[in-house]
Structures are given as structure tokens and as C-alpha cells.
Coordinates of C-alpha atoms and ligand atoms in Angstrom, one line a residue:
M241 CA 139.2 35.9 69.5
N242 CA 138.0 36.6 66.0
R243 CA 136.8 40.0 64.9
R244 CA 133.2 39.0 64.5
S245 CA 132.7 37.7 68.0
F246 CA 134.6 40.6 69.3
L247 CA 132.2 43.0 67.7
L248 CA 129.1 41.1 68.8
A249 CA 130.4 41.0 72.3
G250 CA 131.4 44.7 72.0
A251 CA 127.9 45.7 71.0
A252 CA 126.6 44.3 74.3
I253 CA 128.7 46.6 76.4
L254 CA 126.6 48.9 78.4
S255 CA 128.6 49.4 81.5
L256 CA 132.2 48.4 82.2
P257 CA 133.2 47.5 85.8
H258 CA 136.3 49.1 87.3
A259 CA 138.4 46.0 87.2
A260 CA 137.9 45.6 83.5
I261 CA 139.4 48.9 82.6
G262 CA 142.1 49.5 85.1
Q263 CA 141.8 52.2 87.6
Q264 CA 139.2 54.7 86.8
H265 CA 139.2 57.6 89.1
D266 CA 137.5 60.9 88.6
H267 CA 135.5 59.7 85.6
S268 CA 133.8 56.4 86.3
M269 CA 132.4 54.9 83.2
H270 CA 129.3 53.5 84.9
G271 CA 126.2 54.5 83.1
M272 CA 127.9 57.2 81.1
P273 CA 125.9 58.2 78.1
G274 CA 127.3 57.3 74.7
M275 CA 129.2 54.4 76.1
G276 CA 128.4 52.1 73.2
M277 CA 131.1 51.3 70.7
G278 CA 132.2 54.3 68.7
G279 CA 130.3 57.5 68.3
D280 CA 132.7 59.3 70.5
T281 CA 136.0 59.2 68.5
S282 CA 135.5 61.0 65.2
A283 CA 135.5 64.8 65.6
P284 CA 132.1 65.6 66.8
S285 CA 130.4 68.5 65.0
D286 CA 130.6 70.7 68.1
S287 CA 134.4 70.2 68.4
P288 CA 135.9 73.7 68.2
A289 CA 138.1 74.6 65.2
L290 CA 141.7 75.5 65.9
P291 CA 143.6 78.4 64.3
E292 CA 146.2 77.2 61.7
G293 CA 149.0 78.8 59.8
A294 CA 151.1 80.4 62.5
P295 CA 154.9 80.2 62.1
L296 CA 156.3 76.8 63.4
R297 CA 157.6 77.4 66.8
E298 CA 160.7 76.0 68.4
L299 CA 159.9 74.3 71.7
P300 CA 161.4 75.9 74.8
R301 CA 164.5 74.1 76.2
L302 CA 164.7 73.1 79.9
E303 CA 167.3 75.4 81.4
N304 CA 170.4 73.9 82.9
R305 CA 171.0 75.1 86.4
S306 CA 174.5 73.7 86.7
R307 CA 177.6 75.6 85.8
E308 CA 179.8 72.5 86.0
P309 CA 180.9 71.2 82.6
G310 CA 179.3 67.8 81.8
R311 CA 176.5 68.2 84.3
F312 CA 172.9 69.0 83.7
E313 CA 170.6 69.9 86.6
A314 CA 167.0 71.0 86.4
E315 CA 163.5 70.7 87.9
L316 CA 160.4 69.3 86.4
V317 CA 157.0 70.0 88.0
A318 CA 153.9 68.2 86.8
A319 CA 150.8 70.2 87.6
P320 CA 147.5 71.4 86.2
A321 CA 147.7 74.4 83.9
R322 CA 145.5 76.2 81.5
T323 CA 146.1 77.0 77.8
S324 CA 144.1 78.1 74.8
F325 CA 144.0 75.9 71.7
A326 CA 140.8 77.3 70.2
T327 CA 140.3 81.0 70.0
G328 CA 138.4 82.3 73.0
L329 CA 138.4 79.0 74.8
E330 CA 140.5 78.0 77.8
T331 CA 141.5 74.4 78.2
P332 CA 142.6 72.9 81.5
I333 CA 145.6 70.7 80.9
F334 CA 148.4 68.9 82.7
A335 CA 151.8 70.4 82.1
Y336 CA 155.5 70.0 82.9
N337 CA 156.7 73.4 84.2
G338 CA 153.5 75.0 82.7
L339 CA 154.3 73.7 79.2
S340 CA 152.7 71.1 76.9
P341 CA 154.6 69.6 75.2
G342 CA 157.0 69.7 78.1
P343 CA 160.3 71.7 77.8
V344 CA 162.9 70.0 75.6
I345 CA 165.7 68.4 77.6
E346 CA 168.9 68.8 75.6
V347 CA 172.0 67.2 76.9
F348 CA 175.2 65.6 75.6
E349 CA 176.6 62.1 75.6
G350 CA 178.7 61.7 78.7
D351 CA 176.7 64.2 80.7
S352 CA 175.6 63.4 84.3
V353 CA 172.0 64.4 84.6
S354 CA 170.0 65.2 87.7
L355 CA 166.3 66.0 87.4
A356 CA 164.2 66.9 90.4
F357 CA 160.6 65.9 89.9
R358 CA 157.7 67.3 91.9
N359 CA 154.2 65.8 91.5
E360 CA 151.6 68.6 91.9
L361 CA 148.9 66.6 90.1
P362 CA 145.7 66.5 92.1
D363 CA 145.2 63.2 93.9
Q364 CA 147.1 61.0 91.5
E365 CA 150.5 59.4 91.6
S366 CA 152.9 59.8 88.7
T367 CA 156.5 59.0 87.6
I368 CA 158.7 60.3 84.9
H369 CA 159.9 57.6 82.5
W370 CA 162.9 58.3 80.3
H371 CA 161.7 56.5 77.2
G372 CA 164.5 54.7 75.4
L373 CA 167.4 55.8 77.5
P374 CA 170.0 53.3 78.7
I375 CA 169.8 54.3 82.3
P376 CA 169.6 52.3 85.6
A377 CA 166.2 50.7 86.3
E378 CA 165.6 52.4 89.6
Q379 CA 166.0 55.8 87.8
D380 CA 163.6 54.9 85.0
G381 CA 160.2 56.0 86.5
N382 CA 158.8 52.4 86.7
P383 CA 155.2 52.1 87.9
M384 CA 156.5 50.3 91.0
N385 CA 158.2 53.5 92.1
P386 CA 155.4 56.1 92.1
V387 CA 155.8 59.7 93.2
M388 CA 152.7 60.5 95.3
P389 CA 150.8 63.8 94.9
G390 CA 152.6 66.5 96.7
E391 CA 155.9 64.6 96.8
D392 CA 159.1 64.8 95.0
R393 CA 162.1 62.7 94.0
T394 CA 165.3 63.2 92.0
Y395 CA 166.1 61.1 88.9
A396 CA 169.9 60.9 88.4
F397 CA 171.8 59.1 85.7
D398 CA 174.9 59.3 83.4
L399 CA 174.5 59.2 79.7
R400 CA 177.1 56.9 78.2
K401 CA 179.1 57.4 75.0
G402 CA 177.2 56.2 72.0
S403 CA 173.8 57.1 73.5
A404 CA 173.1 60.2 71.3
G405 CA 169.6 60.0 69.9
S406 CA 166.0 61.4 70.1
Y407 CA 164.3 60.1 73.2
W408 CA 161.4 61.4 75.2
Y409 CA 159.9 61.5 78.7
H410 CA 156.4 60.9 79.9
P411 CA 154.5 59.6 83.1
H412 CA 154.3 55.9 83.8
P413 CA 152.0 55.5 86.8
H414 CA 150.1 52.2 86.9
G415 CA 146.7 52.6 85.2
R416 CA 146.9 56.4 84.7
T417 CA 149.5 56.8 82.0
A418 CA 147.1 57.3 79.1
E419 CA 145.2 60.1 80.8
Q420 CA 148.2 62.0 82.1
V421 CA 149.7 61.9 78.6
Y422 CA 146.6 63.0 76.6
R423 CA 146.1 65.8 79.1
G424 CA 149.5 67.1 78.2
L425 CA 152.4 65.4 79.9
A426 CA 155.1 64.5 77.4
G427 CA 158.3 66.1 76.2
A428 CA 161.4 65.4 74.0
F429 CA 164.7 64.3 75.5
L430 CA 167.6 64.9 73.0
V431 CA 171.0 63.4 73.7
K432 CA 173.5 65.1 71.4
D433 CA 177.0 64.1 70.2
R434 CA 179.7 66.8 70.3
D435 CA 181.1 65.2 67.1
D436 CA 177.8 64.9 65.3
P437 CA 178.5 63.8 61.7
I438 CA 175.5 65.7 60.4
P439 CA 176.5 69.1 59.1
A440 CA 175.3 71.9 61.4
A441 CA 174.2 73.9 58.3
Y442 CA 171.2 71.6 58.1
G443 CA 169.9 72.9 61.4
D444 CA 168.1 70.6 63.8
S445 CA 164.4 71.0 64.0
L446 CA 162.2 69.0 66.4
L447 CA 158.7 68.1 65.4
V448 CA 156.7 66.7 68.3
F449 CA 153.3 65.2 67.3
T450 CA 150.5 65.2 69.9
D451 CA 146.8 64.4 69.7
L452 CA 144.1 66.7 71.0
R453 CA 140.4 66.3 71.5
L454 CA 138.3 69.2 72.7
S455 CA 134.7 69.5 73.8
A456 CA 132.6 72.6 72.7
D457 CA 133.5 74.3 76.0
G458 CA 137.2 73.8 75.4
T459 CA 137.8 71.1 77.9
M460 CA 139.3 67.7 77.1
P461 CA 136.6 65.0 77.5
P462 CA 137.6 61.8 79.3
N463 CA 138.1 58.5 77.4
G464 CA 135.1 56.7 76.2
M465 CA 134.7 53.0 75.4
A466 CA 136.0 53.3 71.8
D467 CA 139.1 55.1 73.2
V468 CA 139.8 52.4 75.7
M469 CA 139.6 49.8 73.0
N470 CA 141.5 51.5 70.2
G471 CA 143.5 54.0 72.1
R472 CA 142.5 57.6 72.1
I473 CA 142.4 59.3 68.7
G474 CA 141.8 63.1 69.0
D475 CA 140.2 65.6 66.7
H476 CA 143.5 67.3 65.9
V477 CA 147.1 66.3 65.4
L478 CA 149.4 69.1 66.7
V479 CA 153.0 69.7 65.8
N480 CA 154.9 71.4 68.7
G481 CA 151.5 72.2 70.2
Q482 CA 150.3 73.9 67.0
K483 CA 147.7 73.0 64.4
N484 CA 149.2 73.0 60.9
P485 CA 151.9 75.6 61.5
V486 CA 154.0 77.1 58.6
L487 CA 157.7 76.8 57.9
D488 CA 159.3 79.2 55.4
V489 CA 162.5 78.1 53.7
P490 CA 164.5 79.3 50.6
A491 CA 164.7 77.0 47.7
G492 CA 167.7 74.6 47.9
T493 CA 167.4 74.2 51.6
A494 CA 168.3 70.9 53.2
R495 CA 167.0 70.6 56.8
R496 CA 167.4 68.1 59.6
F497 CA 164.2 67.1 61.4
R498 CA 163.6 64.9 64.3
L499 CA 160.1 63.5 64.4
L500 CA 158.5 62.2 67.7
N501 CA 155.1 60.5 67.8
A502 CA 154.0 61.5 71.3
T503 CA 150.3 60.6 70.7
N504 CA 148.5 58.0 72.8
A505 CA 147.5 55.8 69.9
R506 CA 147.8 57.4 66.4
F507 CA 149.8 55.6 63.7
L508 CA 151.4 58.3 61.5
R509 CA 152.0 57.5 57.9
L510 CA 153.3 60.7 56.4
S511 CA 154.3 62.1 53.1
L512 CA 156.0 65.3 52.1
A513 CA 155.3 65.7 48.4
G514 CA 158.0 67.4 46.4
A515 CA 160.7 67.2 49.0
G516 CA 163.6 64.9 48.8
I517 CA 163.7 62.8 52.0
T518 CA 166.8 61.0 53.4
L519 CA 166.4 58.9 56.5
I520 CA 169.3 59.3 58.9
G521 CA 168.1 58.1 62.3
S522 CA 165.6 56.1 64.3
D523 CA 164.6 55.8 67.9
G524 CA 168.2 55.3 69.3
G525 CA 170.1 57.6 67.1
L526 CA 171.8 57.7 63.7
L527 CA 171.7 54.8 61.1
E528 CA 174.9 53.5 59.7
E529 CA 174.4 55.3 56.5
P530 CA 171.8 57.7 55.0
I531 CA 168.9 56.1 53.1
S532 CA 167.9 58.5 50.3
G533 CA 164.8 58.6 48.2
V534 CA 162.4 57.8 51.0
K535 CA 158.8 58.2 49.8
E536 CA 156.9 58.1 53.1
L537 CA 157.5 58.0 56.8
F538 CA 155.9 55.7 59.3
L539 CA 155.8 56.4 63.1
A540 CA 153.8 54.1 65.4
P541 CA 153.0 55.6 68.8
A542 CA 156.3 56.4 70.6
E543 CA 158.5 56.0 67.6
R544 CA 161.0 58.6 66.4
L545 CA 162.8 59.3 63.1
E546 CA 165.5 61.6 62.0
I547 CA 165.5 62.8 58.4
I548 CA 167.1 65.3 56.1
A549 CA 164.4 67.0 53.9
R550 CA 165.6 68.8 50.8
F551 CA 163.3 71.5 49.3
D552 CA 164.5 72.3 45.8
E553 CA 161.5 73.7 44.0
P554 CA 159.8 76.9 45.0
G555 CA 156.1 76.3 46.0
T556 CA 154.1 75.0 48.9
T557 CA 154.1 71.5 50.2
S558 CA 152.8 69.8 53.4
L559 CA 153.6 67.0 55.8
R560 CA 150.4 65.1 55.2
T561 CA 148.9 61.9 56.8
Q562 CA 148.2 59.0 54.5
D563 CA 145.7 56.3 55.1
Y564 CA 146.9 53.5 57.3
D565 CA 144.6 50.7 58.4
R566 CA 145.7 49.7 61.9
G567 CA 142.7 47.5 62.6
W568 CA 139.9 49.6 64.1
M569 CA 137.5 48.0 66.6
G570 CA 133.9 49.0 66.2
P571 CA 132.2 51.5 63.9
N572 CA 133.1 55.1 63.3
R573 CA 136.7 54.6 62.4
P574 CA 138.0 58.2 62.5
Q575 CA 139.2 59.9 59.3
E576 CA 142.9 60.0 59.8
A577 CA 144.1 60.4 56.2
R578 CA 144.9 63.7 54.3
L579 CA 145.5 65.8 57.4
D580 CA 148.0 68.6 56.8
L581 CA 150.3 68.6 59.9
L582 CA 152.8 71.1 58.7
T583 CA 152.9 73.4 55.7
V584 CA 156.3 74.2 54.1
R585 CA 156.5 77.3 51.9
V586 CA 159.6 77.2 49.7
S587 CA 160.5 80.7 48.4
Q588 CA 162.1 81.7 45.1
E589 CA 165.2 82.9 47.0
R590 CA 168.1 80.4 46.8
A591 CA 169.6 79.0 50.0
P592 CA 173.4 79.2 50.2
A593 CA 175.1 76.0 49.1
Q594 CA 175.2 73.4 51.9
P595 CA 177.8 70.7 52.6
P596 CA 176.9 67.2 51.5
L597 CA 175.8 64.4 54.0
P598 CA 178.7 62.1 54.9
Q599 CA 178.3 58.6 53.3
M600 CA 178.9 56.9 56.7
L601 CA 177.2 58.1 59.8
R602 CA 178.4 55.7 62.5
P603 CA 178.9 52.0 62.9
I604 CA 176.2 50.0 64.7
A605 CA 177.7 46.8 66.2
E606 CA 176.1 43.5 65.5
F607 CA 174.7 41.7 68.5
G608 CA 175.9 38.3 67.6
A609 CA 174.2 35.0 68.2
P610 CA 171.4 34.9 70.7
A611 CA 171.9 32.7 73.9
L612 CA 168.1 32.0 73.9
N613 CA 164.8 32.6 72.3
R614 CA 161.7 34.0 73.9
R615 CA 158.2 34.3 72.5
F616 CA 155.6 36.9 73.3
V617 CA 152.0 36.6 72.0
F618 CA 149.5 39.4 71.8
T619 CA 145.9 38.6 72.2
E620 CA 142.6 40.4 72.7
T621 CA 139.8 38.9 74.8
M622 CA 136.3 39.6 75.9
S623 CA 134.7 37.9 78.9
M624 CA 131.7 38.2 81.1
V625 CA 132.2 39.6 84.5
S626 CA 129.5 40.7 87.0
G627 CA 127.8 43.8 85.7
G628 CA 129.2 43.7 82.1
M629 CA 131.9 42.6 79.7
A630 CA 135.6 42.9 80.4
M631 CA 138.1 43.5 77.7
G632 CA 141.6 42.1 77.9
F633 CA 144.7 43.0 76.0
L634 CA 147.1 40.4 76.9
I635 CA 150.7 39.3 76.5
N636 CA 151.2 35.5 76.8
G637 CA 147.7 35.3 78.1
A638 CA 148.2 37.5 81.1
A639 CA 147.5 41.1 82.1
F640 CA 150.2 43.2 83.9
D641 CA 150.8 42.6 87.6
M642 CA 153.6 44.7 89.0
N643 CA 154.2 42.1 91.7
R644 CA 154.8 39.3 89.2
V645 CA 158.1 38.9 87.3
D646 CA 157.2 37.5 83.9
I647 CA 160.7 36.7 82.7
V648 CA 164.2 36.6 84.2
S649 CA 167.1 37.7 82.0
K650 CA 170.8 38.3 82.4
A651 CA 172.7 41.6 81.9
G652 CA 174.8 41.4 78.8
Q653 CA 173.1 38.4 77.3
V654 CA 171.8 38.5 73.7
E655 CA 168.3 37.1 73.3
L656 CA 166.0 36.7 70.3
W657 CA 162.5 37.9 71.1
E658 CA 159.7 36.8 68.9
I659 CA 156.6 38.9 69.2
E660 CA 153.5 37.5 67.6
N661 CA 150.4 39.5 67.2
Q662 CA 147.4 37.2 67.1
A663 CA 145.0 40.1 67.7
D664 CA 142.9 42.1 65.3
M665 CA 144.7 45.4 65.6
D666 CA 148.3 46.6 65.4
H667 CA 150.1 46.9 68.7
P668 CA 153.4 48.8 68.9
F669 CA 155.8 46.9 71.1
H670 CA 158.2 48.9 73.4
L671 CA 160.9 47.7 75.7
H672 CA 162.5 49.8 78.5
G673 CA 166.1 50.4 79.2
T674 CA 167.8 49.5 76.0
Q675 CA 167.8 49.7 72.2
F676 CA 167.1 46.5 70.2
Q677 CA 167.7 45.5 66.5
I678 CA 164.9 44.2 64.3
V679 CA 165.9 40.9 62.7
E680 CA 162.9 40.2 60.5
R681 CA 159.1 40.3 60.1
E682 CA 156.9 37.4 59.2
S683 CA 153.5 37.7 57.7
A684 CA 151.5 34.9 56.1
G685 CA 154.6 32.8 55.9
K686 CA 156.7 35.5 54.1
V687 CA 159.8 36.7 55.9
A688 CA 161.2 40.2 55.3
R689 CA 164.4 41.5 56.7
P690 CA 164.9 45.3 57.3
P691 CA 167.1 46.9 54.5
Y692 CA 169.3 48.6 57.1
R693 CA 170.5 48.2 60.6
A694 CA 169.0 50.6 63.2
L695 CA 168.6 50.9 67.0
K696 CA 165.0 50.8 68.2
D697 CA 163.0 50.7 71.4
T698 CA 159.6 50.6 69.8
V699 CA 158.4 48.6 66.8
N700 CA 154.9 48.2 65.4
V701 CA 153.7 44.6 65.3
P702 CA 150.9 44.7 62.8
R703 CA 148.0 42.3 63.4
R704 CA 148.6 38.7 62.4
E705 CA 152.3 39.5 62.0
T706 CA 155.4 38.3 63.9
V707 CA 158.4 40.5 64.5
R708 CA 161.7 39.1 65.7
I709 CA 164.2 41.3 67.4
L710 CA 167.6 40.9 69.1
V711 CA 167.7 42.3 72.6
R712 CA 170.4 42.9 75.1
Q713 CA 170.0 44.6 78.5
D714 CA 173.3 46.0 79.8
L715 CA 172.0 47.1 83.2
P716 CA 170.3 45.0 85.9
G717 CA 166.9 45.6 87.4
P718 CA 163.2 45.4 86.5
R719 CA 162.2 46.6 83.0
M720 CA 158.7 46.9 81.4
Y721 CA 157.8 45.8 77.9
H722 CA 154.4 46.8 76.7
C723 CA 152.1 48.0 73.9
H724 CA 152.6 51.7 73.5
I725 CA 149.0 52.4 72.8
L726 CA 148.8 53.9 76.2
E727 CA 145.2 52.8 76.9
H728 CA 146.3 49.2 76.2
E729 CA 149.3 49.6 78.5
D730 CA 146.9 50.9 81.2
L731 CA 144.6 47.9 80.6
G732 CA 147.6 45.6 81.3
M733 CA 149.2 44.9 78.0
M734 CA 152.5 45.0 79.7
G735 CA 155.0 42.6 81.2
L736 CA 158.1 42.7 83.5
V737 CA 161.5 41.4 82.7
N738 CA 163.9 41.2 85.7
V739 CA 167.5 41.6 84.5
E740 CA 169.9 40.0 86.8
A741 CA 173.5 41.3 87.2
Ligands
C2O1043 CU1 157.2 55.3 76.5 CU2 156.9 52.2 79.2 O1 157.0 53.8 77.8
CU1044 CU1 159.8 53.3 77.7
CU1045 CU1 148.0 47.7 71.9

């Protein structure tokens, strides 16, 4: 539907029935005050300030309990916890092993991994999904395999050669993913290569971006109408759980960073003025060769990037958000530009000379000609239902049904997927279980091919654009594809491909 009618219909929303917004549990939206469009997304004046400027912390690693070489064993418990973001205020959160972001899982290609998961969340099922990893479907935390409150299960998988990359993990229960993630459940999952071509002298720093909204009393308010439509945008973007932390480096430093957008719905367009940026990796690991002279970085929700940042001049710079219009529904579009996410102080002292980046990082094999083409169309709808208006975020006209197989595919078969966004906002498309390659983008009749080959599991599909990707699933089983604005996923902007052996 067009934007104008969407807005008119939207203005009529007073109450939203259960069915329209997926499962609502402890916070029914019936008759909640302030449920009109907007008004509840930009930082309210009573939102507490957060302390800034602490040294950037390294996220704790998940400890390996196995002594056996090539084996990683650990436990992850999802449970309520408390933390303090704003001085003097306690915030109840959800955490993995008491931590948010969750502990970093760091393993090697070829490792066999066993993760025991216990769900101690109150009255809600959960799963852990291993976002981007090429692992068996039954180990991938699908919504069809929930872990009930008080129960546990072990996820076990082997990480094949060539799978090194920056992945992540988060819950994937049907209808509750958005809430479990914004309350704190998400962590990085790094698969490393013992023969990593990137010089160790560059270090390896992880930057995990999350989004936080706090009420005056320090609690996290539930999602309102504008959040459900646009995806939740908080008051603060945190890096490794900190607001605008500081990194001190000597002049001449080249440093490797892995960036992970673990927010529910924020599109991060970032600059780092004065630093030289070289792009070296994407969602599924290294590019074929480094791309130097990069001016800005773009991470849709769930995307990852690996870069080398070179700080030659003494002074202070910051990783800063730039304006990006992702198609906001309703009034009160939040101010998302010019936020300093990380401050880098470059001292006069000179760093020791560092080895150069290799010119070739790794080969990425071409997929070859597709056996077939498929088309996926994103739309947004509004319809009357008893008691109010229902919003729909649809793929090929349908909302997710875990008992319905949307498409059947074959393991090992190359397919061309065309994803067309006919809606009025950007929707980042994600596919489970594999890494795809972007072929081209088409907008207003103009076709653009990406300037380099990369492995991806998430790609932004801007409104009114079409993205074509080459897909191959190597493992059989049911796989999800969905919009990674988690509120849209919960509303059903998701489908199921069953891959046959
Ligand atoms: Cu990161 Cu189906 O999700
Ligand atoms: Cu995923
Ligand atoms: Cu979406």
C-alpha cells in the first residue's frame, strides 16, 4: 500500500488485537496510553543519561571446558539478571551467563562444538540460533524447536574448513525474538582460522553494537506501536555494552576491528574521520582482497564487517553515525545521525612499524549458473480486524506459519533469489544456514553490481529496490529467511525453505 494510506490508517490505531502483533504476553497493548503512532521512540526527556568515556572494554570470552584439542564445550544459560547502565539506577535485563552482550564464543575452523543451553527465562520459550553458521538445521535453534522455560538442550556441530568469520548468536522463539534480544540476549560467535592471513600485529578488536532504551526508573519499557512498525530504536547505541567508550592508540597504529550490528532495527551508517579504512571482511569472513580508501561503513541490522583502521595523525576522532533514511513510518523519526559511538584518541607517541596487509586474502569460489530462479516480494499491509487495525509485513503475500513450507529446495543446488521490496521502508533480508553472494541491485531500472565478491547472510533491501543473490544450501533441513528487523520477523515477515538431501 502507498505511504499516504498507510499513514491515514495508522492514525486510526487505538488498540491492536493480539493476532495482529504476534504473541504479546506480559505487556498486552490493549488500551495502553500513548499507543498512537510515534511519540514513544525518540529519547524521552526523562530518559536517564549514561556515563561516557570509559576505556573500551574487551568482551569476556566463553570458557572452553574441554581439554581435547579441536573440541569446544561450554554452557549458556539465558536468565534474568540486573545491571546498571545509568549511574544509580538498576536495570533488569535478560542475559547469557549473567552477561549482556553475551560472552564471546571464540573457536577455530575444524572444531567440534558442543553448547549446553538452559532456558531460565520466566514463562517463555527460547532457542539459540547461530546466525550465519553453516551447521545442520536441527542444531540451528529454529522456532520449531523451542526450549521450554526450565528446560535444556545441547547444540552440537562441527565447523568446517573455510567457515572462519564473524557470526553471532541470539534467541529465535516464535513471536518473542525482538523482546528477548532488546532485553539483552545476543553475543558474538567468532570462528578463527589458524592460518589467518591478517597480521597478528593488527590485533583483533570486536565492536558489538546494541541499542538501549531506558525509562526514568532504569527499566526497559516494552515496545510501543511505533516500535512494532519500525522496529525498536533505543535512546542509546552501545558498543560492547558501553556508551561512547574511549580507545587510546599511538600514532601510526593499524588495527583490525570486527563490527557486529546486534540491534533490533537500527541501520548504522558510520564514519571514522581522519582514519584510513580498509575493508577486509563481511558477514561470512574475509574478502578476496582488501578494499582500501573506504569512506563510510554501512551495517543493516545483523550485518558484520571486518576492517583495518589506520590512525596516522595524533588527535581525537570518533566512530560517528551519519544520517540514513530507512523509510520511517509515522511522525517522530528519531534523531539517529551524529551520535559518537566510540572515541579514538591518537597520541603523539609512534607505534612500532607494522607488517603490510597481504594483497590477496583468500579465494571465494564462484557459484556458477543457477539451476532456477525464485522471487520474493516484500509488502506492508493494513487491514481492519475486529477491534482495530492489523498490520502486516509480508513475504509473497503471506505471514510466517511454521507449519507451512514456503519453498522446497535441493542441497547443493545453486539458485538465483530475487528479493523485491515493494514496501515503504528498508527491510534487511537474512537467510539461515549458508552464505550467499550478491549478484546485483536494481533500483528505478538501474542495475548495479557489487565491486567485489563477498560472502553474506544478511543484505539490506532498500525500499523500492530489488536485490539478486546467488544461494546454495549444502545441508538439508528447514531453514528460515526473514527480515532482520526483529519486530518484523516476530510479525511474520519470515518464510521457510525446506532443503531436501
Ligand atoms: Cu539472526 Cu533468523 O536470525
Ligand atoms: Cu540467522
Ligand atoms: Cu522489515
